[in-house]
Coordinates of C-alpha atoms and ligand atoms in Angstrom, one line a residue:
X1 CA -29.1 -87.7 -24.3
X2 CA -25.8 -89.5 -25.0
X3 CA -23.4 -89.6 -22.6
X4 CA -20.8 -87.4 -24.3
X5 CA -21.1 -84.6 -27.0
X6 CA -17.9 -83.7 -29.0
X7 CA -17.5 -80.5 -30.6
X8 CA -15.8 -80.7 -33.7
X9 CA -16.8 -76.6 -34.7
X10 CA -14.5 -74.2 -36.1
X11 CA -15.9 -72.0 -32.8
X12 CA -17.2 -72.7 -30.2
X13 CA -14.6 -75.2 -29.6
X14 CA -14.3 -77.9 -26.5
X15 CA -12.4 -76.4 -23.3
X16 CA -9.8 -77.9 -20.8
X17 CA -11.2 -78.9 -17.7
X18 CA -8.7 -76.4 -16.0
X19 CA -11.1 -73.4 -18.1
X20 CA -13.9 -74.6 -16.8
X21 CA -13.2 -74.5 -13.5
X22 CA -11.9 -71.3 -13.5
X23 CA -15.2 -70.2 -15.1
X24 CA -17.0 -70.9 -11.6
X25 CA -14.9 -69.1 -9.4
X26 CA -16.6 -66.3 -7.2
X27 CA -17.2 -63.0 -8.6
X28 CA -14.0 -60.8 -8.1
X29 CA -14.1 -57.3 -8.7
X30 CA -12.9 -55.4 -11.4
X31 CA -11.2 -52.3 -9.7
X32 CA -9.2 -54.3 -7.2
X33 CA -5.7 -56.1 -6.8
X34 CA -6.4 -59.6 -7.7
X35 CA -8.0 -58.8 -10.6
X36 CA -5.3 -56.8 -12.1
X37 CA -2.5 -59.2 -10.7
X38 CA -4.6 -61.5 -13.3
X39 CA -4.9 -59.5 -16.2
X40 CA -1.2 -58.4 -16.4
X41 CA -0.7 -62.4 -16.0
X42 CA -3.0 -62.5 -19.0
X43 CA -1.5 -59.6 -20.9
X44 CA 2.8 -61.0 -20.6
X45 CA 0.7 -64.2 -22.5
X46 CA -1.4 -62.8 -24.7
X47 CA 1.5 -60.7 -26.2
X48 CA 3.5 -63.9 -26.5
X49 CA 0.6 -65.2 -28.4
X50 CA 0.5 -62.2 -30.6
X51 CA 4.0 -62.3 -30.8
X52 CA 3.9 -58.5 -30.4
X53 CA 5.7 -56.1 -27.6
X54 CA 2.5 -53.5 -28.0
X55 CA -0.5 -53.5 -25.2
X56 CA -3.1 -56.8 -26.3
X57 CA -6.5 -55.5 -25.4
X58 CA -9.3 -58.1 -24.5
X59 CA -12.7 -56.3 -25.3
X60 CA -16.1 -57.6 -23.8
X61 CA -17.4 -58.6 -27.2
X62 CA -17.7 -61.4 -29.8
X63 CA -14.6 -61.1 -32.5
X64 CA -16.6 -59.4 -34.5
X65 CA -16.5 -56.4 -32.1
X66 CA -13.0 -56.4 -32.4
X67 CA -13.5 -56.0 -35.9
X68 CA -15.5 -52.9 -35.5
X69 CA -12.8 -51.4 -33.2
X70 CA -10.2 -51.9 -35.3
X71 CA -12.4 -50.0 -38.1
X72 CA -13.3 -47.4 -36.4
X73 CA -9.9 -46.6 -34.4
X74 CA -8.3 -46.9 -37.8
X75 CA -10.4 -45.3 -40.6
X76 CA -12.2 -41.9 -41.2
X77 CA -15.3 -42.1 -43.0
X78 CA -14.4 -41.9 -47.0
X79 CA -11.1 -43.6 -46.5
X80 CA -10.4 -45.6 -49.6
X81 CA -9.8 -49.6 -48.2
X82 CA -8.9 -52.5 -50.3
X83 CA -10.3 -55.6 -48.9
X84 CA -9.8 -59.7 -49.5
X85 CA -13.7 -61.2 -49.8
X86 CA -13.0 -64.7 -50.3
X87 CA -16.2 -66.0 -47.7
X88 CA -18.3 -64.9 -45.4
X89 CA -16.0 -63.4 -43.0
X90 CA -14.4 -61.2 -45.7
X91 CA -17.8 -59.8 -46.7
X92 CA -18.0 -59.0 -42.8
X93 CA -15.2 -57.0 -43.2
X94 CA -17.1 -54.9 -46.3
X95 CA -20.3 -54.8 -44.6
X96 CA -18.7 -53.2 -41.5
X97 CA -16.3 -51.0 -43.1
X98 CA -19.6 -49.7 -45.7
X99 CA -21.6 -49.2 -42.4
X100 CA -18.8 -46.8 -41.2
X101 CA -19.2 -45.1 -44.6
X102 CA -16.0 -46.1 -46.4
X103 CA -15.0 -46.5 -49.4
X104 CA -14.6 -50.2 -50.3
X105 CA -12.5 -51.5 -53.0
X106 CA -13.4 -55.1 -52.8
X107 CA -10.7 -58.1 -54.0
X108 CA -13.2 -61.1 -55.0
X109 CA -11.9 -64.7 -54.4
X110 CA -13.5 -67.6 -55.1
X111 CA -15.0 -69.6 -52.4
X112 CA -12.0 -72.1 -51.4
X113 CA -9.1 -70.2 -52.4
X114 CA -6.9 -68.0 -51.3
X115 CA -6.2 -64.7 -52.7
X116 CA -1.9 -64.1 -53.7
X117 CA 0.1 -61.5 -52.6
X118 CA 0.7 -60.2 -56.6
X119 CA -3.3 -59.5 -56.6
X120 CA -3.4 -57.3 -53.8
X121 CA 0.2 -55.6 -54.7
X122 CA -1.5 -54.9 -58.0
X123 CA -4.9 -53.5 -56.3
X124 CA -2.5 -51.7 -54.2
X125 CA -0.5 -50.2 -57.2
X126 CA -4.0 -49.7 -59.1
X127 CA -5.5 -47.2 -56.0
X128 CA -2.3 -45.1 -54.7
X129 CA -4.5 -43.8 -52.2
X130 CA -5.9 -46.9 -50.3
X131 CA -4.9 -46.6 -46.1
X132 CA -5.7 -50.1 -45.3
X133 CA -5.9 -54.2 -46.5
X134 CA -8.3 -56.1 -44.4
X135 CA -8.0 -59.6 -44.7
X136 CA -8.5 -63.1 -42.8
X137 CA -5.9 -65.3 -41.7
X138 CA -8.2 -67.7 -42.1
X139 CA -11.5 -67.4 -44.1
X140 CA -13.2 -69.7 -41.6
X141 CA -16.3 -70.2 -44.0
X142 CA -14.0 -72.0 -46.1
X143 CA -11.5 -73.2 -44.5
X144 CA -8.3 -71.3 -46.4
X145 CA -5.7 -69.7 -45.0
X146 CA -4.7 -66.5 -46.7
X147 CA -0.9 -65.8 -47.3
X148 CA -0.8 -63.2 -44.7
X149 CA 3.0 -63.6 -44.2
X150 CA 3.5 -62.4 -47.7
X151 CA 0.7 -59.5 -47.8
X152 CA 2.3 -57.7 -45.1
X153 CA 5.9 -58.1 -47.0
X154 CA 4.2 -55.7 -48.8
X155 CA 1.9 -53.6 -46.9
X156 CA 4.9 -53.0 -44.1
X157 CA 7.1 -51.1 -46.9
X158 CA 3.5 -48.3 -48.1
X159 CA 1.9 -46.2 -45.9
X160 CA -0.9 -48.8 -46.1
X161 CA -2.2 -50.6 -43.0
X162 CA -2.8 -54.6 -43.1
X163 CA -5.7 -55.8 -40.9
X164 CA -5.5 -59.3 -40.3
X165 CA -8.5 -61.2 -38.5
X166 CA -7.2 -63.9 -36.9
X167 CA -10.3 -65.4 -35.0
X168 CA -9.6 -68.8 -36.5
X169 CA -5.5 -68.3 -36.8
X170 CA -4.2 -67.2 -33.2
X171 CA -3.3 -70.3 -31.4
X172 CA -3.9 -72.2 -34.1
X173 CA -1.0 -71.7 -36.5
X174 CA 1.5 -69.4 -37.0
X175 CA 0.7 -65.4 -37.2
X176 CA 3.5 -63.1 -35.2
X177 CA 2.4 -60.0 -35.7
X178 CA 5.4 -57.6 -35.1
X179 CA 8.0 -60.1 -37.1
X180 CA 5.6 -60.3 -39.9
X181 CA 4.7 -56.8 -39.8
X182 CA 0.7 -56.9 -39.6
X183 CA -1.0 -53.6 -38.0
X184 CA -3.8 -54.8 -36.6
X185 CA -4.2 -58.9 -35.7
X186 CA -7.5 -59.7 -33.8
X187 CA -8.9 -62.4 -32.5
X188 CA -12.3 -63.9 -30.3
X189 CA -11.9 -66.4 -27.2
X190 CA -14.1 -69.1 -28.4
X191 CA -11.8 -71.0 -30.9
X192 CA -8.3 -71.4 -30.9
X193 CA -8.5 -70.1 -27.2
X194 CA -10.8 -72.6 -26.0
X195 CA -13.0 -70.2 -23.9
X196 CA -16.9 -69.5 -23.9
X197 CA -17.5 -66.9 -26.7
X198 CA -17.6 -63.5 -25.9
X199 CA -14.3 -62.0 -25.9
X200 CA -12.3 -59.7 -29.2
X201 CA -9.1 -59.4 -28.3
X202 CA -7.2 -56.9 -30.6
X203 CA -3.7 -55.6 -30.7
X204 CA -2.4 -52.6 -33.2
X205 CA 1.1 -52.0 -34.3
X206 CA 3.4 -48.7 -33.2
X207 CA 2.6 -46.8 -36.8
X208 CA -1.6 -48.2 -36.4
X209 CA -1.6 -46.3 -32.8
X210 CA 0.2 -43.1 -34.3
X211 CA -2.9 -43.5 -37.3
X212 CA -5.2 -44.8 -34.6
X213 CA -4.4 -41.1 -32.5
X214 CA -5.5 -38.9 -35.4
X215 CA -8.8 -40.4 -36.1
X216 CA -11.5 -38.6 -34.2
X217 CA -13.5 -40.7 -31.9
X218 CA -16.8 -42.1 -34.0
X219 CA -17.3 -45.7 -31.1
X220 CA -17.8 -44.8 -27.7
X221 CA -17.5 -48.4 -26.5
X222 CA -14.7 -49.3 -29.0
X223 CA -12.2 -46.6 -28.2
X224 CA -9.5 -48.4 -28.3
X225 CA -6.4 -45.5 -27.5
X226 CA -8.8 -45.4 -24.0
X227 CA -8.5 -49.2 -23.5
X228 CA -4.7 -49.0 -24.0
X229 CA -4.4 -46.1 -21.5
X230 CA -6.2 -47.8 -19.1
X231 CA -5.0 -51.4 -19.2
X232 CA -1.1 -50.0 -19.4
X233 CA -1.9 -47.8 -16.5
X234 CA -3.5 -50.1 -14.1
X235 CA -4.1 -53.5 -16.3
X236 CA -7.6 -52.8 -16.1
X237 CA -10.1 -52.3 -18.9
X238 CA -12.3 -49.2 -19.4
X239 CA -15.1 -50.5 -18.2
X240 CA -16.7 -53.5 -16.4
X241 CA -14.4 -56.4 -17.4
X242 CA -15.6 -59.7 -18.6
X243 CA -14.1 -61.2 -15.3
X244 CA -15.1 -64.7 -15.5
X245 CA -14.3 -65.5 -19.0
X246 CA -10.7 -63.7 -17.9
X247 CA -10.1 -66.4 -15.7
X248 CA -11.2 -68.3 -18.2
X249 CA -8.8 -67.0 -20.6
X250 CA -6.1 -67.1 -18.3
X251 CA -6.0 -71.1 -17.7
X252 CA -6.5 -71.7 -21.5
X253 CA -3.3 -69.5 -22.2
X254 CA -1.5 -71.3 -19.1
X255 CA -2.4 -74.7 -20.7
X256 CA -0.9 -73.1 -23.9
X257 CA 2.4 -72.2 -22.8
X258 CA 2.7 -75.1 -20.1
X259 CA 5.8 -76.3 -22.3
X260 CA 7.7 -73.4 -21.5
X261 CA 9.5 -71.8 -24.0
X262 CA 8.9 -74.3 -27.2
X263 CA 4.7 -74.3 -26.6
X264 CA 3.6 -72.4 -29.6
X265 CA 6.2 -74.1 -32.0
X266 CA 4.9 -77.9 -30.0
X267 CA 0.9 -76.5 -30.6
X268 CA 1.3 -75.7 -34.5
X269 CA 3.0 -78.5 -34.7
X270 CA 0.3 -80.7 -33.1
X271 CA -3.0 -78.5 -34.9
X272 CA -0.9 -79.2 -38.3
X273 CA -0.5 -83.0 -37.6
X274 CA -4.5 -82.9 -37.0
X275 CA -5.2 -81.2 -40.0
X276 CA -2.6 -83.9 -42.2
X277 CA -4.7 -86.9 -40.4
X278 CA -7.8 -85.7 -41.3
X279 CA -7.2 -84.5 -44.7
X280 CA -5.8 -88.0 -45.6
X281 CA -8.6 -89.5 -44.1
X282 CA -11.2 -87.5 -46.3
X283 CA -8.9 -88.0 -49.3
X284 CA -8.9 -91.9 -48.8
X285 CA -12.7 -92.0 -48.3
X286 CA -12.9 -90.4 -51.8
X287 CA -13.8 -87.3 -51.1
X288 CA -12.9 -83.5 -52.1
X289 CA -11.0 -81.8 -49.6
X290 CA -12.6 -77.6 -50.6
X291 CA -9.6 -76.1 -49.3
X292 CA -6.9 -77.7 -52.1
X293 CA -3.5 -76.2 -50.7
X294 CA -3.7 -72.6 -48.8
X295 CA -5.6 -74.5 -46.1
X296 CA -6.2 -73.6 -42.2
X297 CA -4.4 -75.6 -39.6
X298 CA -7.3 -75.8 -37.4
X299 CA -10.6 -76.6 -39.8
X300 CA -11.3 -78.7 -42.7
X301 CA -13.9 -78.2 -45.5
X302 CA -15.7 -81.1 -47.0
X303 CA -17.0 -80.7 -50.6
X304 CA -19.8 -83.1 -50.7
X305 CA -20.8 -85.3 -54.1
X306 CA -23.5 -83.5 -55.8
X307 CA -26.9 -85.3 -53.9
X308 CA -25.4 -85.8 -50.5
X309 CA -27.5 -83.2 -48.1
X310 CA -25.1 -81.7 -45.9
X311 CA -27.2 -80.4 -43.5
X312 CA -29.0 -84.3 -42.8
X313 CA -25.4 -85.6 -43.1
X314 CA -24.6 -83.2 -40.0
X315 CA -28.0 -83.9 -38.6
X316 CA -27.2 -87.9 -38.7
X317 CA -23.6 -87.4 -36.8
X318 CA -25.2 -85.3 -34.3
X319 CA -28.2 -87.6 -33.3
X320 CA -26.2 -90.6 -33.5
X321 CA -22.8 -90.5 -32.6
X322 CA -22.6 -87.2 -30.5
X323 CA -20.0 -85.5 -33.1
X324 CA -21.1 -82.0 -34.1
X325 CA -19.6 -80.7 -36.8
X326 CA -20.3 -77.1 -38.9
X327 CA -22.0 -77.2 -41.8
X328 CA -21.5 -74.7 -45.1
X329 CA -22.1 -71.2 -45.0
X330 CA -24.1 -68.8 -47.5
X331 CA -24.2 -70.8 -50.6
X332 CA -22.4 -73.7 -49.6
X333 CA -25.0 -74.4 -47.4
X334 CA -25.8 -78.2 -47.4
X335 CA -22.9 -78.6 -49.9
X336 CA -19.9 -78.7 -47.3
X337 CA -19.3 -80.0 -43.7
X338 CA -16.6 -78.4 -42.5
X339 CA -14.8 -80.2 -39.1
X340 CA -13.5 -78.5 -36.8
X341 CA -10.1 -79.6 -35.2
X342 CA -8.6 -76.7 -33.0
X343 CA -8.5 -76.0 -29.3
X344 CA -9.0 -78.7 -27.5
X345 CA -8.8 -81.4 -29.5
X346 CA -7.0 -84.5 -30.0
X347 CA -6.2 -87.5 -32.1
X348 CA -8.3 -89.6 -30.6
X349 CA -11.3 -86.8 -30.7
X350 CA -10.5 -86.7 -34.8
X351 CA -10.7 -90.3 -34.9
X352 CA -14.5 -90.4 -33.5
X353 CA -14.8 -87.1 -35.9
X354 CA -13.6 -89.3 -38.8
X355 CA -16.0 -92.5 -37.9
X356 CA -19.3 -90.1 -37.3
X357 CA -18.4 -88.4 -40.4
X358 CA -17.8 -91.7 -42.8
X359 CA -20.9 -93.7 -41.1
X360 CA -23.1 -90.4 -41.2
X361 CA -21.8 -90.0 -44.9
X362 CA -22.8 -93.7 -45.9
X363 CA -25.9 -93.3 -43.9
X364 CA -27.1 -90.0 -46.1
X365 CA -26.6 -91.7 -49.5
X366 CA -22.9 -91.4 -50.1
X367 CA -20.5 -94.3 -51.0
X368 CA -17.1 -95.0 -50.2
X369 CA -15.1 -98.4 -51.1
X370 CA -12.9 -97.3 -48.3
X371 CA -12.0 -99.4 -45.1
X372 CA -8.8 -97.9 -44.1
X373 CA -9.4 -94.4 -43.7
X374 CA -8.9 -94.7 -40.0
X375 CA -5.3 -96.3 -40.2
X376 CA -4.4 -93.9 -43.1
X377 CA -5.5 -91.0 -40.9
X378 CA -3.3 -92.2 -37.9
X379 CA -0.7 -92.6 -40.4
X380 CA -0.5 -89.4 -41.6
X381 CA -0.7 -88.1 -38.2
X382 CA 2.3 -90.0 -37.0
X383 CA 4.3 -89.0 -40.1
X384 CA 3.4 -85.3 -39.7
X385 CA 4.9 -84.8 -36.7
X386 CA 8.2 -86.2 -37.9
X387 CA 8.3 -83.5 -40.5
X388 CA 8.5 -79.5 -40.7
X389 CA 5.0 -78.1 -40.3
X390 CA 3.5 -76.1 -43.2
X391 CA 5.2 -78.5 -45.9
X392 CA 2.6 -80.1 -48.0
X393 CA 0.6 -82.8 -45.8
X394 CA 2.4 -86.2 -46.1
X395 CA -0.9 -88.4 -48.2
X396 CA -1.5 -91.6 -46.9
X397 CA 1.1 -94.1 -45.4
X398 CA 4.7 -93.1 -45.2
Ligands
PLP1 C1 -15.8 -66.8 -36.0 C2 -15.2 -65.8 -36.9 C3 -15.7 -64.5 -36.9 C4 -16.9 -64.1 -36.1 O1 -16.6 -64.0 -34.8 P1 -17.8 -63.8 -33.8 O2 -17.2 -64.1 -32.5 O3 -19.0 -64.7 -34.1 O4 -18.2 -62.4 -33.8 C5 -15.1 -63.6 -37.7 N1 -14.0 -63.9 -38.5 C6 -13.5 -65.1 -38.5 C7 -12.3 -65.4 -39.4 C8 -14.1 -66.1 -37.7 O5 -13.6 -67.4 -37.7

């Protein structure tokens, strides 16, 4: 065993000391006082996180749960849906939307890129009758980031809802949901939140709740107008709550906003710089970078050379140099390594991510005339944070 394992996942991802710690207290109980002193704590954060002044609601589920909630509170069986499949998580969103019988009108993007706002206006204009978009923020199987800002421009002025699944988005970069106009932004704890999996956490605009009200009840567990009774009531959950990874949830989202008011725009900021630094580093080693320029804030997809084995390459990091990354999904399977760089994660964590991925690289075949990629990552790093976030990744040295 080596001394020290980093996580470099798009989920799970590495947590805070101050999580973990929280995640041995003694068992509370659900029904009482301290308990819901801590969950309204949680709620005031979450809802900054959200950026939204409706009820948040943490459900004892992985994200996809909160994806089936959101569904099944907002869609009757044969409801017409149009929805982005770009990777694996958007075909999670057709395969649980055909399981609750409705009627998919699927948008088909090619691995790596990101769908535009005039594709789904025109899919919108096409079927007159579709209730909802389902989307990602971002497509985590890829590592794109969809232009959710601009969807919504468009969804917000139809009587068409826009779910947005945010697992690898919230706390990561940018999403506010009520400004934007999203109905429905989820999320789960174990990424950008930095707890154990095992929490959705799911909040619906004012006109999703009115169309969340008419739809009869077809989830028992996932009911979610019950949840929001019962958590603005009383700030508890319907039923037995997922106490420990609570606390859990509340330290990460106190380490989040422990700049006061500026600690979103100072986090972006900081998951962007990470995302420059290792994109220039993967550039410099001579690599393709799968996500060209709608690309997530918190993950980066390596497209390997044809005869590099991913899955050995990920192998090789893992055994020696304690870095685990993720490797492709579906048919990209031994074709990409995608590294994770969101939570709890640093400069100096993507600089051991960047050796263990250019030695492991070298080690499986590939070859790089690079020596600099180190320097040039720390460069770009440095310069990022000097400039806007979301302009175009400075390259190499400024
Ligand atoms: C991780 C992820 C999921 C799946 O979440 P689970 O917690 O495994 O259910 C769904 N969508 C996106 C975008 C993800 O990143």
């Amino acid at each position: 065993m080596r001394n020290k394992s980093r996580l470099l996942t798009p989920g799970p991802t590495q947590m805070p000391e101050r999580v973990r710690l929280a995640l041995a207290m003694h068992m509370i109980h659900h029904r009482k006082n301290e308990f819901r002193t801590m969950l309204g704590e949680v709620e005031i954060m979450l809802q900054k996180l959200f950026g939204t002044s409706q009820t948040v609601i943490p459900l004892s589920s992985s994200g996809t749960g909160a994806m089936t909630a959101a569904v099944h509170s907002l869609f009757n069986p044969g409801d017409e849906v149009i929805i982005v499949n770009g990777g694996k998580f958007g075909e999670r969103w057709v395969h649980i939307s055909e399981t609750h019988g409705l009627s998919t009108i699927v948008i088909n993007v090619p691995w790596g890129q990101a769908v535009s706002a005039d594709q789904v206006r025109a899919c919108l204009d096409e079927h007159p009758n579709a209730k909802g978009v389902m989307v990602q923020v971002c497509e985590t199987s890829t590592g794109v980031l969809h232009p959710v800002k601009e969807i919504a421009a468009i969804t917000r002025t139809r009587d068409v809802l826009l779910l947005a699944d945010g697992i690898s988005a919230v706390g990561i970069s940018p999403c506010p949901m009520d400004e934007y106009g999203i109905d429905c932004l989820l999320t789960g704890s174990q990424k950008g939140l930095m707890v154990p999996p095992g929490l959705g956490i799911i909040a619906l605009s004012e006109r999703a709740w009115k169309r969340a009200a008419e739809i009869p009840v077809s989830c028992f567990y996932f009911d979610l107008i019950e949840e929001k009774k019962e958590l603005e009531a009383r700030n508890q959950t319907r039923f037995t709550s997922s106490i420990s990874l609570l606390h859990g949830l509340n330290e990460a989202l106190c380490t989040i906003f422990r700049h006061g008011e500026n600690s979103l725009d100072a986090l972006y900021h900081e998951q962007w710089a990470l995302t420059c630094m290792v994109r220039a580093a993967i550039k410099e080693l001579g690599l393709q970078l799968f996500a060209e320029d709608h690309y997530s804030w918190g993950l980066t997809s390596v497209l390997l050379p044809e005869g590099i084995d991913g899955t050995k390459m990920i192998q090789y990091a893992e055994d020696n140099y304690g870095v685990i990354f993720g490797g492709g999904m579906g048919d990209y399977k031994g074709r990409i390594v995608r590294i994770g760089h969101m939570g709890w994660v640093d400069w100096s964590d993507a600089l051991a991510g960047l050796t263990a991925f250019a030695y492991s690289y070298k080690a499986v075949g590939g070859f790089t005339s690079s020596r600099s990629y180190l320097e040039v990552a720390l460069d770009a790093y440095h310069t990022a944070l000097t400039i806007e976030p979301g302009t175009p990744c400075p390259d190499s040295r400024a």
